[in-house]
Coordinates of C-alpha atoms and ligand atoms in Angstrom, one line a residue:
X1 CA 164.5 17.2 32.9
X2 CA 161.6 14.7 34.1
X3 CA 159.1 14.7 36.8
X4 CA 156.3 12.4 38.3
X5 CA 152.7 13.7 38.6
X6 CA 150.8 11.4 40.7
X7 CA 147.0 11.6 40.6
X8 CA 146.4 10.9 44.5
X9 CA 143.4 8.9 46.3
X10 CA 143.6 5.3 44.6
X11 CA 143.8 1.8 46.9
X12 CA 146.7 -0.5 46.4
X13 CA 146.0 -4.0 45.4
X14 CA 147.7 -7.4 43.6
X15 CA 151.5 -8.2 43.9
X16 CA 154.8 -6.9 42.8
X17 CA 158.5 -8.4 42.6
X18 CA 161.3 -6.6 44.7
X19 CA 164.7 -5.9 42.6
X20 CA 167.9 -7.1 44.4
X21 CA 169.2 -4.8 47.2
X22 CA 171.0 -1.9 46.1
X23 CA 173.3 -1.4 49.0
X24 CA 174.8 -5.2 48.2
X25 CA 174.7 -4.7 44.3
X26 CA 176.6 -1.2 45.2
X27 CA 179.4 -2.9 47.1
X28 CA 179.3 -6.4 45.1
X29 CA 180.3 -4.7 41.7
X30 CA 183.6 -2.9 43.0
X31 CA 184.0 -6.3 45.2
X32 CA 184.1 -8.3 41.9
X33 CA 187.2 -6.2 41.2
X34 CA 189.0 -8.2 43.9
X35 CA 188.9 -11.1 41.3
X36 CA 192.2 -11.6 39.6
X37 CA 191.5 -14.4 37.7
X38 CA 188.4 -15.4 36.3
X39 CA 184.7 -13.8 35.6
X40 CA 182.4 -13.0 37.5
X41 CA 178.4 -13.6 36.8
X42 CA 176.1 -11.2 38.6
X43 CA 172.4 -11.8 39.0
X44 CA 169.6 -10.0 40.5
X45 CA 171.3 -6.6 39.7
X46 CA 168.3 -3.8 39.9
X47 CA 168.3 -1.4 37.0
X48 CA 169.0 1.5 38.9
X49 CA 171.5 4.6 38.3
X50 CA 173.9 3.9 41.0
X51 CA 174.4 0.8 39.7
X52 CA 174.7 2.1 36.2
X53 CA 177.5 4.6 38.1
X54 CA 179.4 1.9 39.5
X55 CA 179.4 0.2 35.8
X56 CA 181.3 3.3 34.4
X57 CA 183.3 3.5 37.1
X58 CA 185.0 0.1 37.2
X59 CA 184.8 -0.2 33.2
X60 CA 187.0 3.0 33.7
X61 CA 189.7 1.5 35.9
X62 CA 190.2 -1.5 32.8
X63 CA 187.5 -4.3 33.8
X64 CA 185.5 -5.7 30.9
X65 CA 181.6 -4.8 32.0
X66 CA 178.4 -5.8 30.9
X67 CA 174.9 -5.1 32.8
X68 CA 171.9 -6.4 30.9
X69 CA 168.1 -7.7 32.0
X70 CA 169.9 -7.7 35.7
X71 CA 172.6 -9.9 35.1
X72 CA 176.3 -8.4 35.1
X73 CA 179.3 -9.9 33.9
X74 CA 183.0 -8.7 35.0
X75 CA 186.4 -9.4 34.1
X76 CA 188.6 -7.8 36.3
X77 CA 191.6 -9.5 35.2
X78 CA 191.8 -6.5 32.9
X79 CA 191.9 -3.7 35.6
X80 CA 194.7 -2.2 34.9
X81 CA 194.3 1.3 37.3
X82 CA 194.0 2.2 41.0
X83 CA 193.2 5.9 40.7
X84 CA 189.2 6.6 40.3
X85 CA 188.9 9.8 40.0
X86 CA 186.1 10.4 37.2
X87 CA 183.0 12.3 37.8
X88 CA 180.8 9.2 38.5
X89 CA 183.1 8.7 41.7
X90 CA 182.4 11.8 43.1
X91 CA 178.2 11.2 42.2
X92 CA 178.1 8.3 44.7
X93 CA 178.7 7.4 48.4
X94 CA 179.4 3.5 47.5
X95 CA 182.0 4.6 45.5
X96 CA 184.2 4.3 48.6
X97 CA 184.4 0.7 48.2
X98 CA 187.1 1.1 45.6
X99 CA 189.2 2.0 48.2
X100 CA 189.3 -1.0 50.2
X101 CA 188.8 -3.1 46.8
X102 CA 192.1 -1.7 45.5
X103 CA 193.9 -1.5 48.4
X104 CA 193.4 -5.3 48.7
X105 CA 194.1 -6.0 44.8
X106 CA 197.1 -3.4 44.2
X107 CA 198.0 -2.3 47.6
X108 CA 197.1 1.1 46.6
X109 CA 193.9 2.9 46.1
X110 CA 193.4 6.6 45.2
X111 CA 190.0 8.1 45.4
X112 CA 188.3 11.0 45.2
X113 CA 186.1 11.8 48.3
X114 CA 182.3 9.8 47.4
X115 CA 179.1 11.8 47.2
X116 CA 175.5 10.3 48.1
X117 CA 172.9 11.6 49.8
X118 CA 172.5 15.0 51.6
X119 CA 171.6 13.1 54.7
X120 CA 174.3 14.6 57.3
X121 CA 178.2 14.6 57.9
X122 CA 179.3 11.1 56.5
X123 CA 182.5 10.9 58.1
X124 CA 184.9 8.0 56.8
X125 CA 186.9 8.1 60.1
X126 CA 186.5 4.0 60.5
X127 CA 187.4 2.9 57.3
X128 CA 190.5 5.1 57.6
X129 CA 191.1 3.6 61.1
X130 CA 190.8 -0.3 59.7
X131 CA 192.9 0.3 56.2
X132 CA 195.8 1.9 59.0
X133 CA 195.1 -1.2 61.3
X134 CA 196.1 -3.4 58.3
X135 CA 199.2 -1.5 57.5
X136 CA 198.2 1.1 54.9
X137 CA 199.3 4.9 54.7
X138 CA 196.1 6.4 54.3
X139 CA 196.2 10.3 53.6
X140 CA 192.8 12.6 52.9
X141 CA 194.2 15.6 51.0
X142 CA 191.6 18.2 48.8
X143 CA 188.9 15.7 48.9
X144 CA 191.0 12.4 47.4
X145 CA 191.8 9.3 49.8
X146 CA 195.0 7.8 49.1
X147 CA 195.6 4.4 50.6
X148 CA 199.0 2.5 49.8
X149 CA 200.9 -0.5 52.2
X150 CA 203.7 -2.8 51.0
X151 CA 201.8 -5.7 52.2
X152 CA 198.4 -5.8 54.7
X153 CA 198.4 -7.8 57.5
X154 CA 195.9 -9.3 59.7
X155 CA 195.2 -7.9 62.4
X156 CA 192.2 -7.0 65.4
X157 CA 189.8 -3.7 64.6
X158 CA 187.4 -3.0 67.1
X159 CA 185.2 0.0 65.5
X160 CA 183.9 3.2 67.5
X161 CA 180.5 3.1 65.4
X162 CA 178.6 0.5 64.1
X163 CA 179.3 1.4 60.0
X164 CA 178.1 -0.5 57.4
X165 CA 180.6 0.9 54.7
X166 CA 183.7 0.7 57.5
X167 CA 182.5 -2.9 57.7
X168 CA 182.4 -3.9 54.0
X169 CA 184.7 -1.7 53.3
X170 CA 187.9 -2.8 55.5
X171 CA 186.2 -6.7 55.0
X172 CA 187.1 -6.4 50.9
X173 CA 190.9 -5.2 51.9
X174 CA 191.4 -7.8 54.7
X175 CA 190.0 -10.8 52.1
X176 CA 194.0 -10.6 50.6
X177 CA 195.8 -9.7 53.7
X178 CA 198.2 -11.8 55.4
X179 CA 197.1 -13.7 58.5
X180 CA 193.9 -13.2 59.9
X181 CA 191.7 -10.2 60.9
X182 CA 188.8 -9.8 63.4
X183 CA 186.7 -6.9 63.2
X184 CA 184.4 -5.9 66.3
X185 CA 181.4 -4.3 66.8
X186 CA 180.9 -4.3 62.9
X187 CA 177.0 -3.9 61.0
X188 CA 174.9 -6.5 60.4
X189 CA 173.1 -5.8 58.2
X190 CA 171.6 -8.3 55.2
X191 CA 174.4 -6.9 52.6
X192 CA 176.5 -7.3 54.9
X193 CA 176.2 -11.0 55.3
X194 CA 175.4 -10.6 51.2
X195 CA 179.2 -9.6 50.5
X196 CA 180.0 -11.8 52.8
X197 CA 178.7 -14.5 50.6
X198 CA 180.0 -13.0 47.3
X199 CA 183.7 -12.9 48.2
X200 CA 183.4 -16.5 49.7
X201 CA 182.0 -17.5 46.5
X202 CA 185.2 -16.1 45.0
X203 CA 187.0 -17.7 47.0
X204 CA 187.7 -15.8 50.7
X205 CA 186.9 -16.4 53.7
X206 CA 185.3 -15.1 56.0
X207 CA 183.2 -16.1 58.9
X208 CA 180.8 -14.5 61.2
X209 CA 178.9 -12.1 59.0
X210 CA 175.6 -10.9 60.1
X211 CA 177.2 -11.0 63.8
X212 CA 178.8 -8.9 66.2
X213 CA 182.3 -10.1 65.0
X214 CA 183.8 -11.0 61.5
X215 CA 186.8 -13.2 61.0
X216 CA 188.9 -13.0 57.6
X217 CA 191.7 -15.1 57.0
X218 CA 193.4 -13.8 54.1
X219 CA 193.9 -16.0 51.0
X220 CA 196.5 -15.4 48.2
X221 CA 193.8 -14.5 45.5
X222 CA 190.2 -14.4 44.4
X223 CA 188.5 -15.8 41.5
X224 CA 185.4 -15.2 39.5
X225 CA 182.1 -16.7 40.4
X226 CA 178.3 -17.0 40.1
X227 CA 176.6 -15.4 42.4
X228 CA 172.7 -13.5 42.9
X229 CA 172.2 -10.2 44.3
X230 CA 169.5 -11.1 47.5
X231 CA 166.4 -8.9 47.7
X232 CA 166.1 -5.0 48.5
X233 CA 164.8 -4.8 52.2
X234 CA 164.3 -1.0 51.6
X235 CA 162.5 -1.4 48.4
X236 CA 160.2 -3.9 49.9
X237 CA 160.1 -1.9 52.8
X238 CA 158.7 1.3 51.3
X239 CA 155.8 -1.0 48.9
X240 CA 154.6 -1.8 52.3
X241 CA 154.3 0.9 53.4
X242 CA 152.5 2.5 50.3
X243 CA 150.4 -0.2 50.7
X244 CA 149.1 0.6 54.3
X245 CA 148.8 3.9 53.6
X246 CA 146.5 3.7 50.5
X247 CA 144.2 1.5 52.0
X248 CA 145.7 -1.5 49.9
X249 CA 146.0 -5.1 50.0
X250 CA 149.7 -5.7 48.1
X251 CA 151.8 -8.6 48.1
X252 CA 155.4 -8.6 47.6
X253 CA 157.4 -11.0 46.1
X254 CA 160.8 -12.3 46.1
X255 CA 161.5 -11.0 49.5
X256 CA 163.3 -12.6 52.6
X257 CA 160.9 -12.1 55.6
X258 CA 163.0 -11.9 58.2
X259 CA 165.1 -8.8 56.6
X260 CA 161.6 -7.0 56.6
X261 CA 160.7 -8.0 60.5
X262 CA 161.5 -4.4 62.1
X263 CA 158.6 -3.1 59.3
X264 CA 156.3 -5.8 59.8
X265 CA 156.5 -5.5 63.8
X266 CA 155.6 -1.4 63.5
X267 CA 152.7 -1.6 60.7
X268 CA 151.4 -4.5 63.2
X269 CA 151.6 -2.4 65.9
X270 CA 149.9 0.1 63.8
X271 CA 146.7 -2.0 63.4
X272 CA 147.6 -3.5 59.1
X273 CA 147.8 -6.9 58.7
X274 CA 150.9 -8.3 57.7
X275 CA 151.1 -12.2 56.6
X276 CA 154.4 -13.9 55.8
X277 CA 154.1 -17.0 53.3
X278 CA 157.9 -18.1 52.0
X279 CA 159.5 -15.8 49.6
X280 CA 156.2 -13.1 49.9
X281 CA 155.0 -10.5 52.8
X282 CA 151.4 -9.6 52.1
X283 CA 150.4 -6.1 54.1
X284 CA 146.1 -5.5 54.2
X285 CA 146.0 -1.8 55.2
X286 CA 142.8 -1.2 57.8
X287 CA 141.1 1.9 57.8
X288 CA 142.3 3.4 60.7
X289 CA 146.2 3.0 61.1
X290 CA 147.2 4.3 64.6
X291 CA 150.7 6.7 65.3
X292 CA 153.7 4.6 67.0
X293 CA 156.7 5.8 67.6
X294 CA 160.3 4.9 66.3
X295 CA 163.9 5.1 66.7
X296 CA 166.2 4.3 63.6
X297 CA 168.8 1.8 64.7
X298 CA 171.3 -0.7 62.6
X299 CA 170.0 -4.0 62.0
X300 CA 167.7 -5.9 63.4
X301 CA 166.7 -2.3 64.1
X302 CA 164.2 -0.2 62.8
X303 CA 165.9 1.1 59.3
X304 CA 167.0 4.6 58.6
X305 CA 166.6 4.1 55.0
X306 CA 162.9 3.6 55.6
X307 CA 162.3 6.5 58.2
X308 CA 161.3 8.7 55.3
X309 CA 158.4 6.5 54.1
X310 CA 157.2 5.9 57.5
X311 CA 157.2 9.5 58.4
X312 CA 154.4 9.6 55.4
X313 CA 152.4 7.0 56.8
X314 CA 152.9 8.4 60.2
X315 CA 151.5 11.6 59.0
X316 CA 147.9 10.3 58.3
X317 CA 147.8 7.5 61.1
X318 CA 145.8 8.4 64.3
X319 CA 147.6 10.4 66.7
X320 CA 151.1 11.6 68.1
X321 CA 154.0 10.0 66.3
X322 CA 157.8 10.6 67.4
X323 CA 160.4 9.6 65.0
X324 CA 163.8 9.3 66.7
X325 CA 166.9 9.3 63.9
X326 CA 169.7 8.2 65.3
X327 CA 171.9 7.1 62.4
X328 CA 172.0 10.3 60.0
X329 CA 171.5 14.2 62.0
X330 CA 169.8 15.4 59.2
X331 CA 167.6 13.0 57.7
X332 CA 164.4 15.2 57.8
X333 CA 164.7 17.1 54.8
X334 CA 161.6 15.6 53.5
X335 CA 159.4 17.2 56.5
X336 CA 158.7 20.7 54.9
X337 CA 157.6 19.1 51.6
X338 CA 155.3 17.1 53.6
X339 CA 153.7 19.5 55.7
X340 CA 153.3 21.7 52.1
X341 CA 150.8 18.7 51.7
X342 CA 149.0 19.4 54.7
X343 CA 150.8 17.3 56.8
X344 CA 151.5 17.9 60.7
X345 CA 154.7 18.0 62.0
X346 CA 157.6 19.4 64.1
X347 CA 161.5 18.8 64.0
X348 CA 163.6 19.7 66.9
X349 CA 167.2 18.4 65.8
X350 CA 166.7 14.0 65.6
X351 CA 163.3 14.0 66.7
X352 CA 160.4 14.8 64.7
X353 CA 156.9 14.8 66.2
X354 CA 153.8 14.2 63.6
X355 CA 150.5 14.7 64.7
X356 CA 147.9 12.8 62.2
X357 CA 146.1 14.3 60.3
X358 CA 142.7 13.0 57.8
X359 CA 144.3 13.7 54.4
X360 CA 147.3 15.2 52.7
X361 CA 146.4 17.5 49.2
X362 CA 148.3 17.3 46.1
X363 CA 151.1 19.9 46.3
X364 CA 154.5 20.4 43.7
X365 CA 157.3 19.1 45.8
X366 CA 160.8 17.8 45.6
X367 CA 162.5 14.6 46.4
X368 CA 165.5 16.4 48.3
X369 CA 167.5 12.7 48.9
X370 CA 166.6 9.3 47.8
X371 CA 164.3 7.7 50.6
X372 CA 162.7 11.8 50.9
X373 CA 161.9 11.4 46.9
X374 CA 159.7 8.1 48.3
X375 CA 158.5 9.6 51.1
X376 CA 157.0 12.3 48.2
X377 CA 156.0 9.6 45.7
X378 CA 154.0 7.7 48.9
X379 CA 152.4 11.0 50.0
X380 CA 151.1 12.0 46.4
X381 CA 149.6 8.7 46.0
X382 CA 147.8 9.0 49.7
X383 CA 146.3 12.8 48.8
X384 CA 143.5 14.5 47.3
X385 CA 144.4 16.1 44.1
X386 CA 147.3 15.8 41.6
X387 CA 150.9 16.1 43.5
X388 CA 154.3 16.8 40.9
X389 CA 157.3 15.2 42.6
X390 CA 160.8 16.8 40.9
X391 CA 164.2 16.3 41.3
X392 CA 163.5 12.6 41.0
X393 CA 166.7 11.3 39.8
X394 CA 167.3 11.0 43.6
X395 CA 164.6 8.8 43.1
X396 CA 166.4 6.6 40.0
X397 CA 169.6 6.3 42.1
X398 CA 167.6 3.3 43.9
X399 CA 164.4 2.2 43.1
X400 CA 163.7 0.6 39.9
X401 CA 160.8 1.2 38.0
X402 CA 159.2 2.9 40.3
X403 CA 155.9 4.4 38.2
X404 CA 155.6 1.1 36.3
X405 CA 155.5 -0.8 40.1
X406 CA 153.4 1.6 41.1
X407 CA 150.8 1.4 38.5
X408 CA 151.2 -2.5 38.4
X409 CA 148.9 -2.2 41.6
X410 CA 146.4 0.7 40.6
X411 CA 148.3 3.8 40.9
X412 CA 148.1 6.3 38.6
X413 CA 151.7 7.8 37.7
X414 CA 153.2 9.2 34.7
X415 CA 156.5 10.2 34.5
X416 CA 156.9 13.8 32.2
X417 CA 159.3 15.4 30.9
X418 CA 159.9 18.9 31.2
X419 CA 162.5 21.5 30.8
Ligands
EPZ501 C1 175.0 2.8 54.4 O1 175.8 4.3 54.4 C2 174.0 2.9 53.1 N1 174.4 3.5 52.3 C3 172.8 4.0 53.5 O2 171.7 3.6 52.7 C4 172.4 3.6 54.9 O3 171.0 5.0 55.6 C5 173.5 3.6 56.3 O4 174.4 3.0 55.5 C6 173.0 3.4 57.2 O5 172.1 2.0 57.5 C7 175.3 2.7 51.2 O6 175.5 1.2 51.3 C8 175.9 3.0 49.8 P1 177.6 4.3 58.2 P2 177.2 4.6 55.3 O7 179.0 3.8 58.0 O8 177.7 3.0 55.2 C9 178.6 7.1 61.2 C10 170.6 4.7 51.3 O9 169.5 5.5 51.4 N2 180.1 6.9 60.5 O10 176.5 2.6 58.3 O11 177.5 5.5 54.8 C11 177.7 7.5 60.5 O12 178.2 9.3 60.6 C12 171.7 5.1 52.0 O13 170.2 3.9 50.8 C13 181.1 7.5 61.6 O14 181.2 8.2 62.1 O15 176.5 4.7 57.0 C14 176.4 7.4 61.0 O16 176.0 8.0 62.0 C15 171.6 6.3 52.2 N3 182.2 7.3 60.9 C16 176.4 6.2 61.3 O17 178.2 5.9 61.4 C17 182.5 6.6 59.3 O18 183.5 6.1 59.2 C18 176.4 4.5 60.5 O19 176.5 5.3 58.9 C19 181.4 5.4 59.3 C20 180.2 6.2 59.6

């Protein structure tokens, strides 16, 4: 096993490059299997465990896949199975995209129920509602989702909740449905637009991604294409928050500043300086950041995936901050770990009240999930003394080269093996 050992208290200065977006890549790789002709060449793929997991899964289904140096080459003409049942499938949430992709390609999918971060109940009723509306028969038995249809027929689907996963999944299935599918009350996250752009590059006809309504005119087949994944909004936000927390001056490169506006706005409200410049955002911290209130919301609101890193910053900001986590019911598992380091936080259901303290102190803490892990790394960077973060396999699922990127900015983080 490995842990991160962080010698805290060093300001962060300099610049780093942000990788391709995890939550776009883990949808685009399954989407590639819909292509029945040609090869997909996809750049800016982040080097993270979730990507390697999807790589193994689609290889198991018969695709030829090679991912090297952030580029993926996928030949899915050899795809020969609709049955996704490997251990990897159960490990990650994004394997639910195989249902939409396989249903689109073969009109049949059998996929083990996906795992993912323990951040609350993660239903897929809206995905199922969408597939059924397209004409599929869907069953969920013993943790296995089976979906099949003689043919998929376009229709109007109004989602009851705004769901990233359901929007993408139903979009995948509908690309090859007969006629027009209209999806209403959809998610508008940057990775929704990225997946739609990727599908369009393969020959799909999708309009409206990034707005509340997506219209998909079914086509007969998808073909290979060349594509580049967008930069990771959440990774960028994490480094911006770390810069503000450590009293630094950091430029994050290879970003789309528009995707970061809700995060930039909060940092500015707290007293940090945020300067956008083309494809970069520079964050200059101030000594006295003040606490703020945050409510997590679907895009363009403040992202739930940045809530945990942000809560670490609020621990050392002056005054009282209130976080309302409106997306996930159980996304405060990192709070107990922050308290071990001297934070003053009370959680009541989906509300966390944070009273700023002067400093955090190094401690042995745990990454309870992916973004909780990032929150603990930032806590270790701020803290006096040494912090050890265990269970970092969660962090490796979503943050490429985390210790290298922080060390380039002046941090002192070592990855240490232990048994
Ligand atoms: C995606 O999860 C992301 N995961 C999550 O990122 C992210 O937190 C979430 O979107 C919200 O932005 C991936 O992209 C792989 P949802 P997803 O469907 O698609 C409810 C990270 O840290 N809901 O948008 O599973 C659900 O309970 C991860 O990178 C239903 O009720 O999230 C939640 O309250 C963690 N029925 C809300 O909608 C459904 O059928 C939003 O969930 C589906 C969802």
